[in-house]
Amino acid sequence: WRNPVVSDSYEPGSTLKILTTVMGLEEKVVSPKSTFTCIGYTEVYGVRIHCWSRERPHGLQTLTKGLENSCNPVFIEVARRIGKDKFQMYLKKFGLKEKTGIKLPSEGITLSQSAKTTGPVELATMGIGHGISMTPLHLITAISAIANGGNLMEPQIIKSYTDPNGKVIEEFKPKVVNRVVTEQTCNTMLGMLEDVVLEGSGKLAYIPGIRVGGKTGTSEKLVNGAYSKTLTYSSFIGIAPIEDPQIVVLVVVDEPQFLSFGSKVAAPIAHDIMTDTLRYLKIEPNIPQNTKKVTVPNLVGKTYEQAITILEASSLVLNGDSSDAEESTAIIKKQYPAAGTNVNSNSLVIISTTE
């Protein structure tokens, strides 16, 4: 009977970088064009915190590109500029310091450092979504505030109570808890999240004709008080349509097998949920009638590096960057759509270098 979405806390990982970014934008310590340099790690008071892409550092990049790349050093620096007191203040404003009040049993709580116990290392790890645990309900409620133009809403599961004859006895209206950031900050953030789906780690959540924004996340599980080297949470949070948000979807995969990155595991699931939900809401894709059709080439047997060149020439998009393969010479074993399929130009082609 336990509902993990409401009751169980987990470390959100990089999906929390959305909140770190919003805090920095609201406090005006960063802008989308602020620049940062990734050398594969950051030293914080003698503690080395790695970027997930430590073998291939991202180098010089803007905040927007850092969000697309989910680069840890970028958001460690953003958190440092925000400072521990304001970071903690925003956690409270986003409703992460208390229960949401949803009318469901056994709601869990957020586990985080207090302002007094937060040092530079703790602030750095919270800035990238580690060292802080929350329920999926808490996270999606906080992110929904950005989709709602800065208004934190009370999550509701019940629309109304009716009597046996169908007469409404009590009705529950949307309730604003408080305003956390400005609408301008939210609009900037939404645009950056759209870039993550178009150009960054969230490509597999892209829906042709619908403006989708989102963020991937991967975090190690705590097992007997220690971080596991093999067990993870993989997640993706998506917002659509960006120009007038109607839905926010959070997918958390507990202990995925074979693949662990949220970009590969959770984003495709979120894509399917958003596609079906938008169809149910009668929100139709805006696809021009003169969209060019192209034929998917055969990539099986090609190297990863060759596939990039072939798809670029065919006006198609690979499902990720070079970090998806151990080496650029890795051989592709499977692809989707299959070779010979006719698709819209700029469609995604998903490949695998394993059977």
CSV table of N, CA, C and O in Angstrom, one decimal, residues 36-148:
chain,number,residue,atom,x,y,z
A,36,PHE,N,31.5,29.6,-17.9
A,36,PHE,CA,32.2,28.8,-16.9
A,36,PHE,C,33.1,27.9,-17.7
A,36,PHE,O,33.0,27.6,-18.9
A,37,THR,N,34.1,27.4,-16.9
A,37,THR,CA,35.1,26.4,-17.5
A,37,THR,C,35.1,25.1,-16.8
A,37,THR,O,35.2,25.1,-15.5
A,38,CYS,N,34.9,24.0,-17.5
A,38,CYS,CA,34.9,22.7,-16.9
A,38,CYS,C,36.2,22.0,-17.2
A,38,CYS,O,36.5,21.8,-18.4
A,39,ILE,N,37.0,21.6,-16.2
A,39,ILE,CA,38.2,20.8,-16.5
A,39,ILE,C,38.0,19.4,-16.0
A,39,ILE,O,39.0,18.6,-15.9
A,40,GLY,N,36.7,19.0,-15.8
A,40,GLY,CA,36.4,17.6,-15.4
A,40,GLY,C,36.2,17.4,-13.9
A,40,GLY,O,35.7,16.4,-13.5
A,41,TYR,N,36.5,18.5,-13.1
A,41,TYR,CA,36.2,18.4,-11.7
A,41,TYR,C,36.3,19.8,-11.1
A,41,TYR,O,36.7,20.8,-11.7
A,42,THR,N,35.9,19.9,-9.8
A,42,THR,CA,36.0,21.2,-9.1
A,42,THR,C,36.6,20.8,-7.7
A,42,THR,O,36.1,19.8,-7.1
A,43,GLU,N,37.5,21.6,-7.2
A,43,GLU,CA,38.0,21.4,-5.8
A,43,GLU,C,37.2,22.3,-4.9
A,43,GLU,O,37.2,23.6,-5.1
A,44,VAL,N,36.6,21.8,-3.9
A,44,VAL,CA,35.9,22.6,-2.9
A,44,VAL,C,36.5,22.2,-1.5
A,44,VAL,O,36.3,21.1,-1.0
A,45,TYR,N,37.2,23.1,-0.9
A,45,TYR,CA,37.9,22.9,0.4
A,45,TYR,C,38.6,21.6,0.5
A,45,TYR,O,38.4,20.8,1.4
A,46,GLY,N,39.4,21.3,-0.6
A,46,GLY,CA,40.2,20.1,-0.6
A,46,GLY,C,39.4,18.8,-1.0
A,46,GLY,O,40.0,17.8,-1.1
A,47,VAL,N,38.1,19.0,-1.3
A,47,VAL,CA,37.3,17.8,-1.8
A,47,VAL,C,37.2,18.0,-3.3
A,47,VAL,O,36.7,19.0,-3.8
A,48,ARG,N,37.5,16.9,-4.1
A,48,ARG,CA,37.4,17.0,-5.5
A,48,ARG,C,36.0,16.4,-5.9
A,48,ARG,O,35.7,15.2,-5.6
A,49,ILE,N,35.2,17.2,-6.5
A,49,ILE,CA,33.9,16.8,-7.0
A,49,ILE,C,34.0,16.7,-8.5
A,49,ILE,O,34.2,17.7,-9.2
A,50,HIS,N,33.7,15.5,-9.1
A,50,HIS,CA,33.9,15.3,-10.5
A,50,HIS,C,32.7,15.7,-11.3
A,50,HIS,O,31.6,15.6,-10.8
A,51,CYS,N,32.9,16.1,-12.6
A,51,CYS,CA,31.9,16.2,-13.5
A,51,CYS,C,31.6,14.7,-14.0
A,51,CYS,O,32.5,13.9,-14.1
A,52,TRP,N,30.4,14.5,-14.4
A,52,TRP,CA,30.1,13.1,-15.0
A,52,TRP,C,30.9,12.8,-16.2
A,52,TRP,O,31.2,11.7,-16.5
A,53,SER,N,31.3,13.9,-16.9
A,53,SER,CA,32.1,13.8,-18.1
A,53,SER,C,33.5,14.1,-17.8
A,53,SER,O,34.2,14.9,-18.6
A,54,ARG,N,34.0,13.5,-16.8
A,54,ARG,CA,35.4,13.8,-16.4
A,54,ARG,C,36.5,13.5,-17.4
A,54,ARG,O,37.5,14.1,-17.4
A,55,GLU,N,36.2,12.4,-18.2
A,55,GLU,CA,37.2,12.0,-19.2
A,55,GLU,C,37.2,13.0,-20.4
A,55,GLU,O,38.3,13.1,-21.1
A,56,ARG,N,36.1,13.7,-20.6
A,56,ARG,CA,36.0,14.6,-21.7
A,56,ARG,C,35.4,15.9,-21.2
A,56,ARG,O,34.2,16.2,-21.3
A,57,PRO,N,36.2,16.7,-20.5
A,57,PRO,CA,35.7,17.9,-19.9
A,57,PRO,C,35.0,18.8,-20.9
A,57,PRO,O,35.4,18.9,-22.1
A,58,HIS,N,34.0,19.5,-20.4
A,58,HIS,CA,33.2,20.4,-21.3
A,58,HIS,C,33.9,21.7,-21.7
A,58,HIS,O,33.5,22.3,-22.7
A,59,GLY,N,35.0,22.1,-21.0
A,59,GLY,CA,35.7,23.3,-21.3
A,59,GLY,C,34.9,24.5,-21.1
A,59,GLY,O,34.0,24.6,-20.2
A,60,LEU,N,35.1,25.6,-21.9
A,60,LEU,CA,34.4,26.8,-21.8
A,60,LEU,C,33.0,26.7,-22.3
A,60,LEU,O,32.8,26.2,-23.4
A,61,GLN,N,32.0,27.1,-21.5
A,61,GLN,CA,30.6,27.0,-21.9
A,61,GLN,C,29.8,28.1,-21.1
A,61,GLN,O,30.2,28.5,-20.1
A,62,THR,N,28.6,28.4,-21.7
A,62,THR,CA,27.7,29.3,-21.1
A,62,THR,C,26.9,28.5,-20.1
A,62,THR,O,26.9,27.3,-20.0
A,63,LEU,N,26.1,29.3,-19.3
A,63,LEU,CA,25.2,28.6,-18.3
A,63,LEU,C,24.2,27.7,-19.0
A,63,LEU,O,23.9,26.6,-18.6
A,64,THR,N,23.6,28.2,-20.2
A,64,THR,CA,22.7,27.5,-20.9
A,64,THR,C,23.3,26.2,-21.4
A,64,THR,O,22.7,25.1,-21.3
A,65,LYS,N,24.5,26.3,-22.0
A,65,LYS,CA,25.2,25.1,-22.5
A,65,LYS,C,25.5,24.1,-21.3
A,65,LYS,O,25.5,22.9,-21.4
A,66,GLY,N,25.9,24.7,-20.2
A,66,GLY,CA,26.1,23.9,-19.0
A,66,GLY,C,24.9,23.1,-18.5
A,66,GLY,O,25.0,22.0,-18.1
A,67,LEU,N,23.7,23.7,-18.7
A,67,LEU,CA,22.5,23.0,-18.3
A,67,LEU,C,22.2,21.9,-19.4
A,67,LEU,O,21.8,20.8,-19.0
A,68,GLU,N,22.5,22.2,-20.6
A,68,GLU,CA,22.3,21.2,-21.7
A,68,GLU,C,23.3,20.0,-21.4
A,68,GLU,O,22.9,18.8,-21.6
A,69,ASN,N,24.5,20.3,-21.0
A,69,ASN,CA,25.5,19.2,-20.7
A,69,ASN,C,25.4,18.6,-19.3
A,69,ASN,O,26.0,17.7,-19.0
A,70,SER,N,24.5,19.2,-18.5
A,70,SER,CA,24.4,18.8,-17.1
A,70,SER,C,25.8,18.8,-16.4
A,70,SER,O,26.1,17.8,-15.7
A,71,CYS,N,26.5,19.9,-16.6
A,71,CYS,CA,27.9,19.9,-16.1
A,71,CYS,C,28.0,20.3,-14.6
A,71,CYS,O,27.6,21.4,-14.2
A,72,ASN,N,28.5,19.4,-13.8
A,72,ASN,CA,28.5,19.6,-12.3
A,72,ASN,C,29.3,20.9,-11.9
A,72,ASN,O,28.8,21.7,-11.1
A,73,PRO,N,30.5,21.1,-12.5
A,73,PRO,CA,31.3,22.3,-12.0
A,73,PRO,C,30.5,23.6,-12.2
A,73,PRO,O,30.7,24.5,-11.4
A,74,VAL,N,29.7,23.7,-13.3
A,74,VAL,CA,28.9,24.9,-13.5
A,74,VAL,C,28.0,25.2,-12.3
A,74,VAL,O,27.9,26.3,-11.8
A,75,PHE,N,27.3,24.2,-11.9
A,75,PHE,CA,26.2,24.4,-10.9
A,75,PHE,C,26.8,24.4,-9.5
A,75,PHE,O,26.2,25.0,-8.5
A,76,ILE,N,28.0,23.9,-9.3
A,76,ILE,CA,28.7,24.1,-8.0
A,76,ILE,C,29.1,25.5,-7.9
A,76,ILE,O,28.9,26.1,-6.8
A,77,GLU,N,29.5,26.1,-9.0
A,77,GLU,CA,29.9,27.6,-8.9
A,77,GLU,C,28.6,28.4,-8.8
A,77,GLU,O,28.7,29.4,-8.0
A,78,VAL,N,27.5,28.1,-9.4
A,78,VAL,CA,26.3,28.8,-9.3
A,78,VAL,C,25.8,28.8,-7.8
A,78,VAL,O,25.4,29.8,-7.3
A,79,ALA,N,25.9,27.6,-7.2
A,79,ALA,CA,25.5,27.5,-5.8
A,79,ALA,C,26.4,28.3,-4.9
A,79,ALA,O,25.9,29.0,-3.9
A,80,ARG,N,27.7,28.4,-5.2
A,80,ARG,CA,28.6,29.2,-4.4
A,80,ARG,C,28.2,30.6,-4.5
A,80,ARG,O,28.3,31.4,-3.5
A,81,ARG,N,27.9,31.1,-5.7
A,81,ARG,CA,27.5,32.5,-5.8
A,81,ARG,C,26.2,32.8,-5.1
A,81,ARG,O,26.0,34.0,-4.6
A,82,ILE,N,25.3,31.9,-5.1
A,82,ILE,CA,24.0,32.1,-4.4
A,82,ILE,C,24.3,32.2,-2.9
A,82,ILE,O,23.7,33.1,-2.2
A,83,GLY,N,25.1,31.4,-2.3
A,83,GLY,CA,25.4,31.3,-0.9
A,83,GLY,C,24.5,30.4,-0.1
A,83,GLY,O,23.3,30.2,-0.5
A,84,LYS,N,25.0,29.9,1.0
A,84,LYS,CA,24.2,28.9,1.7
A,84,LYS,C,22.9,29.5,2.3
A,84,LYS,O,21.9,28.8,2.3
A,85,ASP,N,22.9,30.7,2.8
A,85,ASP,CA,21.7,31.3,3.4
A,85,ASP,C,20.6,31.5,2.4
A,85,ASP,O,19.4,31.1,2.7
A,86,LYS,N,20.9,32.0,1.2
A,86,LYS,CA,19.8,32.2,0.2
A,86,LYS,C,19.4,30.9,-0.4
A,86,LYS,O,18.3,30.7,-0.8
A,87,PHE,N,20.4,30.0,-0.5
A,87,PHE,CA,20.0,28.7,-1.1
A,87,PHE,C,19.0,28.0,-0.2
A,87,PHE,O,18.0,27.4,-0.6
A,88,GLN,N,19.3,28.0,1.1
A,88,GLN,CA,18.3,27.5,2.1
A,88,GLN,C,17.0,28.2,2.1
A,88,GLN,O,15.9,27.6,2.2
A,89,MET,N,17.0,29.5,1.9
A,89,MET,CA,15.8,30.3,1.9
A,89,MET,C,14.9,29.9,0.7
A,89,MET,O,13.7,29.7,0.8
A,90,TYR,N,15.6,29.6,-0.5
A,90,TYR,CA,14.8,29.2,-1.6
A,90,TYR,C,14.3,27.8,-1.5
A,90,TYR,O,13.2,27.5,-2.0
A,91,LEU,N,15.0,26.9,-0.8
A,91,LEU,CA,14.5,25.6,-0.6
A,91,LEU,C,13.2,25.7,0.2
A,91,LEU,O,12.2,24.9,-0.1
A,92,LYS,N,13.2,26.6,1.1
A,92,LYS,CA,11.9,26.8,1.9
A,92,LYS,C,10.8,27.4,1.1
A,92,LYS,O,9.7,27.0,1.1
A,93,LYS,N,11.2,28.4,0.3
A,93,LYS,CA,10.2,29.0,-0.6
A,93,LYS,C,9.6,28.1,-1.6
A,93,LYS,O,8.4,28.1,-1.9
A,94,PHE,N,10.4,27.1,-2.1
A,94,PHE,CA,9.9,26.1,-3.0
A,94,PHE,C,9.1,25.0,-2.3
A,94,PHE,O,8.8,24.0,-3.0
A,95,GLY,N,8.9,25.1,-1.0
A,95,GLY,CA,8.2,24.1,-0.3
A,95,GLY,C,8.9,22.8,0.1
A,95,GLY,O,8.3,21.8,0.4
A,96,LEU,N,10.2,22.9,0.0
A,96,LEU,CA,11.0,21.7,0.3
A,96,LEU,C,11.4,21.5,1.7
A,96,LEU,O,12.1,20.5,2.1
A,97,LYS,N,11.0,22.4,2.6
A,97,LYS,CA,11.3,22.2,4.0
A,97,LYS,C,10.2,21.7,4.8
A,97,LYS,O,10.3,21.6,6.1
A,98,GLU,N,9.0,21.5,4.2
A,98,GLU,CA,7.9,21.0,4.9
A,98,GLU,C,7.0,20.1,4.0
A,98,GLU,O,7.3,20.1,2.8
A,99,LYS,N,6.0,19.4,4.5
A,99,LYS,CA,5.2,18.6,3.7
A,99,LYS,C,4.3,19.5,2.8
A,99,LYS,O,4.0,20.6,3.1
A,100,THR,N,4.0,18.9,1.7
A,100,THR,CA,3.2,19.7,0.7
A,100,THR,C,1.7,19.8,1.1
A,100,THR,O,1.0,20.7,0.7
A,101,GLY,N,1.2,18.9,2.0
A,101,GLY,CA,-0.2,19.0,2.4
A,101,GLY,C,-1.1,18.2,1.5
A,101,GLY,O,-2.3,18.4,1.6
A,102,ILE,N,-0.6,17.4,0.5
A,102,ILE,CA,-1.5,16.7,-0.3
A,102,ILE,C,-2.4,15.7,0.5
A,102,ILE,O,-1.9,15.2,1.5
A,103,LYS,N,-3.6,15.5,0.0
A,103,LYS,CA,-4.5,14.7,0.8
A,103,LYS,C,-4.3,13.2,0.5
A,103,LYS,O,-5.2,12.5,-0.1
A,104,LEU,N,-3.1,12.7,0.8
A,104,LEU,CA,-2.8,11.3,0.6
A,104,LEU,C,-2.0,10.9,1.9
A,104,LEU,O,-1.3,11.7,2.5
A,105,PRO,N,-2.1,9.6,2.3
A,105,PRO,CA,-1.5,9.2,3.5
A,105,PRO,C,0.0,9.1,3.4
A,105,PRO,O,0.6,8.9,2.3
A,106,SER,N,0.7,9.2,4.6
A,106,SER,CA,2.1,8.9,4.8
A,106,SER,C,3.1,9.7,3.9
A,106,SER,O,4.0,9.2,3.3
A,107,GLU,N,2.8,11.0,3.8
A,107,GLU,CA,3.7,11.8,3.0
A,107,GLU,C,5.1,11.9,3.7
A,107,GLU,O,5.2,12.1,4.9
A,108,GLY,N,6.1,11.8,2.9
A,108,GLY,CA,7.5,11.9,3.4
A,108,GLY,C,8.0,13.3,3.5
A,108,GLY,O,7.3,14.2,3.1
A,109,ILE,N,9.2,13.4,4.0
A,109,ILE,CA,9.8,14.8,4.1
A,109,ILE,C,11.1,14.9,3.4
A,109,ILE,O,11.7,13.9,3.0
A,110,THR,N,11.6,16.1,3.2
A,110,THR,CA,12.9,16.4,2.6
A,110,THR,C,13.9,16.3,3.7
A,110,THR,O,13.8,16.8,4.8
A,111,LEU,N,15.0,15.6,3.4
A,111,LEU,CA,16.2,15.5,4.3
A,111,LEU,C,17.3,16.3,3.7
A,111,LEU,O,17.8,16.0,2.6
A,112,SER,N,17.7,17.4,4.4
A,112,SER,CA,18.8,18.2,3.9
A,112,SER,C,19.5,18.8,5.1
A,112,SER,O,19.0,18.8,6.3
A,113,GLN,N,20.7,19.4,4.8
A,113,GLN,CA,21.4,20.1,5.8
A,113,GLN,C,20.7,21.4,6.2
A,113,GLN,O,20.0,22.0,5.4
A,114,SER,N,20.8,21.8,7.4
A,114,SER,CA,20.3,23.1,7.8
A,114,SER,C,21.3,24.2,7.5
A,114,SER,O,22.4,23.9,7.1
A,115,ALA,N,20.8,25.4,7.6
A,115,ALA,CA,21.8,26.5,7.3
A,115,ALA,C,23.0,26.5,8.2
A,115,ALA,O,24.1,26.8,7.7
A,116,LYS,N,22.8,26.1,9.4
A,116,LYS,CA,23.9,26.1,10.4
A,116,LYS,C,25.0,25.0,10.0
A,116,LYS,O,26.1,25.2,10.2
A,117,THR,N,24.5,23.9,9.5
A,117,THR,CA,25.4,22.7,9.2
A,117,THR,C,25.9,22.7,7.8
A,117,THR,O,26.6,21.8,7.4
A,118,THR,N,25.4,23.6,7.0
A,118,THR,CA,25.8,23.7,5.6
A,118,THR,C,27.1,24.4,5.4
A,118,THR,O,27.3,25.6,5.7
A,119,GLY,N,28.1,23.6,5.0
A,119,GLY,CA,29.4,24.2,4.7
A,119,GLY,C,29.6,24.3,3.2
A,119,GLY,O,28.7,24.0,2.4
A,120,PRO,N,30.8,24.7,2.7
A,120,PRO,CA,31.0,24.9,1.3
A,120,PRO,C,30.8,23.6,0.5
A,120,PRO,O,30.3,23.6,-0.6
A,121,VAL,N,31.3,22.4,1.1
A,121,VAL,CA,31.1,21.1,0.4
A,121,VAL,C,29.7,20.7,0.3
A,121,VAL,O,29.2,20.3,-0.7
A,122,GLU,N,28.9,20.9,1.4
A,122,GLU,CA,27.5,20.6,1.4
A,122,GLU,C,26.7,21.4,0.5
A,122,GLU,O,25.8,20.9,-0.2
A,123,LEU,N,27.1,22.7,0.4
A,123,LEU,CA,26.4,23.6,-0.5
A,123,LEU,C,26.7,23.2,-2.0
A,123,LEU,O,25.8,23.2,-2.8
A,124,ALA,N,27.9,22.8,-2.3
A,124,ALA,CA,28.3,22.4,-3.6
A,124,ALA,C,27.5,21.1,-4.0
A,124,ALA,O,27.0,21.1,-5.2
A,125,THR,N,27.4,20.2,-3.1
A,125,THR,CA,26.7,18.9,-3.5
A,125,THR,C,25.2,19.1,-3.6
A,125,THR,O,24.6,18.6,-4.5
A,126,MET,N,24.6,20.0,-2.8
A,126,MET,CA,23.2,20.3,-2.9
A,126,MET,C,22.9,21.0,-4.3
A,126,MET,O,21.9,20.8,-4.9
A,127,GLY,N,23.9,21.8,-4.7
A,127,GLY,CA,23.7,22.6,-5.9
A,127,GLY,C,23.6,21.7,-7.1
A,127,GLY,O,23.0,22.1,-8.2
A,128,ILE,N,24.1,20.4,-7.0
A,128,ILE,CA,24.0,19.5,-8.1
A,128,ILE,C,23.0,18.3,-7.8
A,128,ILE,O,23.0,17.3,-8.5
A,129,GLY,N,22.3,18.5,-6.7
A,129,GLY,CA,21.2,17.6,-6.4
A,129,GLY,C,21.6,16.4,-5.6
A,129,GLY,O,20.9,15.3,-5.6
A,130,HIS,N,22.8,16.4,-5.0
A,130,HIS,CA,23.2,15.4,-4.1
A,130,HIS,C,23.3,15.9,-2.7
A,130,HIS,O,23.4,17.1,-2.4
A,131,GLY,N,23.3,15.0,-1.7
A,131,GLY,CA,23.4,15.4,-0.3
A,131,GLY,C,22.1,16.0,0.2
A,131,GLY,O,22.0,16.7,1.2
A,132,ILE,N,21.0,15.8,-0.6
A,132,ILE,CA,19.7,16.3,-0.3
A,132,ILE,C,18.7,15.3,-0.8
A,132,ILE,O,18.8,14.9,-2.0
A,133,SER,N,17.7,14.8,0.0
A,133,SER,CA,16.8,13.9,-0.4
A,133,SER,C,15.4,14.4,-0.3
A,133,SER,O,15.1,15.2,0.7
A,134,MET,N,14.5,14.1,-1.2
A,134,MET,CA,13.1,14.6,-1.2
A,134,MET,C,12.2,13.5,-1.9
A,134,MET,O,12.7,12.6,-2.6
A,135,THR,N,10.9,13.7,-1.7
A,135,THR,CA,10.0,12.8,-2.4
A,135,THR,C,9.8,13.3,-3.8
A,135,THR,O,10.0,14.5,-4.1
A,136,PRO,N,9.5,12.4,-4.8
A,136,PRO,CA,9.2,12.9,-6.1
A,136,PRO,C,8.1,13.9,-6.1
A,136,PRO,O,8.1,14.8,-6.9
A,137,LEU,N,7.1,13.8,-5.2
A,137,LEU,CA,6.0,14.8,-5.1
A,137,LEU,C,6.6,16.2,-4.7
A,137,LEU,O,6.2,17.2,-5.3
A,138,HIS,N,7.6,16.2,-3.8
A,138,HIS,CA,8.2,17.5,-3.5
A,138,HIS,C,8.8,18.1,-4.7
A,138,HIS,O,8.7,19.3,-5.0
A,139,LEU,N,9.6,17.3,-5.4
A,139,LEU,CA,10.3,17.9,-6.6
A,139,LEU,C,9.4,18.4,-7.7
A,139,LEU,O,9.6,19.5,-8.2
A,140,ILE,N,8.4,17.6,-8.0
A,140,ILE,CA,7.5,18.0,-9.1
A,140,ILE,C,6.7,19.2,-8.7
A,140,ILE,O,6.4,20.1,-9.5
A,141,THR,N,6.4,19.3,-7.4
A,141,THR,CA,5.6,20.5,-6.9
A,141,THR,C,6.5,21.7,-7.1
A,141,THR,O,6.0,22.8,-7.5
A,142,ALA,N,7.8,21.6,-6.7
A,142,ALA,CA,8.7,22.8,-6.8
A,142,ALA,C,8.9,23.2,-8.3
A,142,ALA,O,8.8,24.4,-8.6
A,143,ILE,N,9.1,22.2,-9.2
A,143,ILE,CA,9.4,22.5,-10.6
A,143,ILE,C,8.1,23.1,-11.2
A,143,ILE,O,8.2,23.9,-12.1
A,144,SER,N,7.0,22.6,-10.8
A,144,SER,CA,5.7,23.1,-11.3
A,144,SER,C,5.5,24.6,-11.1
A,144,SER,O,4.8,25.3,-11.8
A,145,ALA,N,6.1,25.1,-10.0
A,145,ALA,CA,6.1,26.5,-9.7
A,145,ALA,C,6.7,27.3,-10.8
A,145,ALA,O,6.2,28.4,-11.2
A,146,ILE,N,7.7,26.8,-11.5
A,146,ILE,CA,8.3,27.5,-12.6
A,146,ILE,C,7.4,27.4,-13.8
A,146,ILE,O,7.2,28.4,-14.5
A,147,ALA,N,6.7,26.3,-14.0
A,147,ALA,CA,5.7,26.2,-15.1
A,147,ALA,C,4.5,27.1,-14.9
A,147,ALA,O,3.9,27.5,-15.8
A,148,ASN,N,4.3,27.4,-13.6
A,148,ASN,CA,3.1,28.3,-13.2
A,148,ASN,C,3.5,29.8,-13.1
A,148,ASN,O,2.8,30.5,-12.4
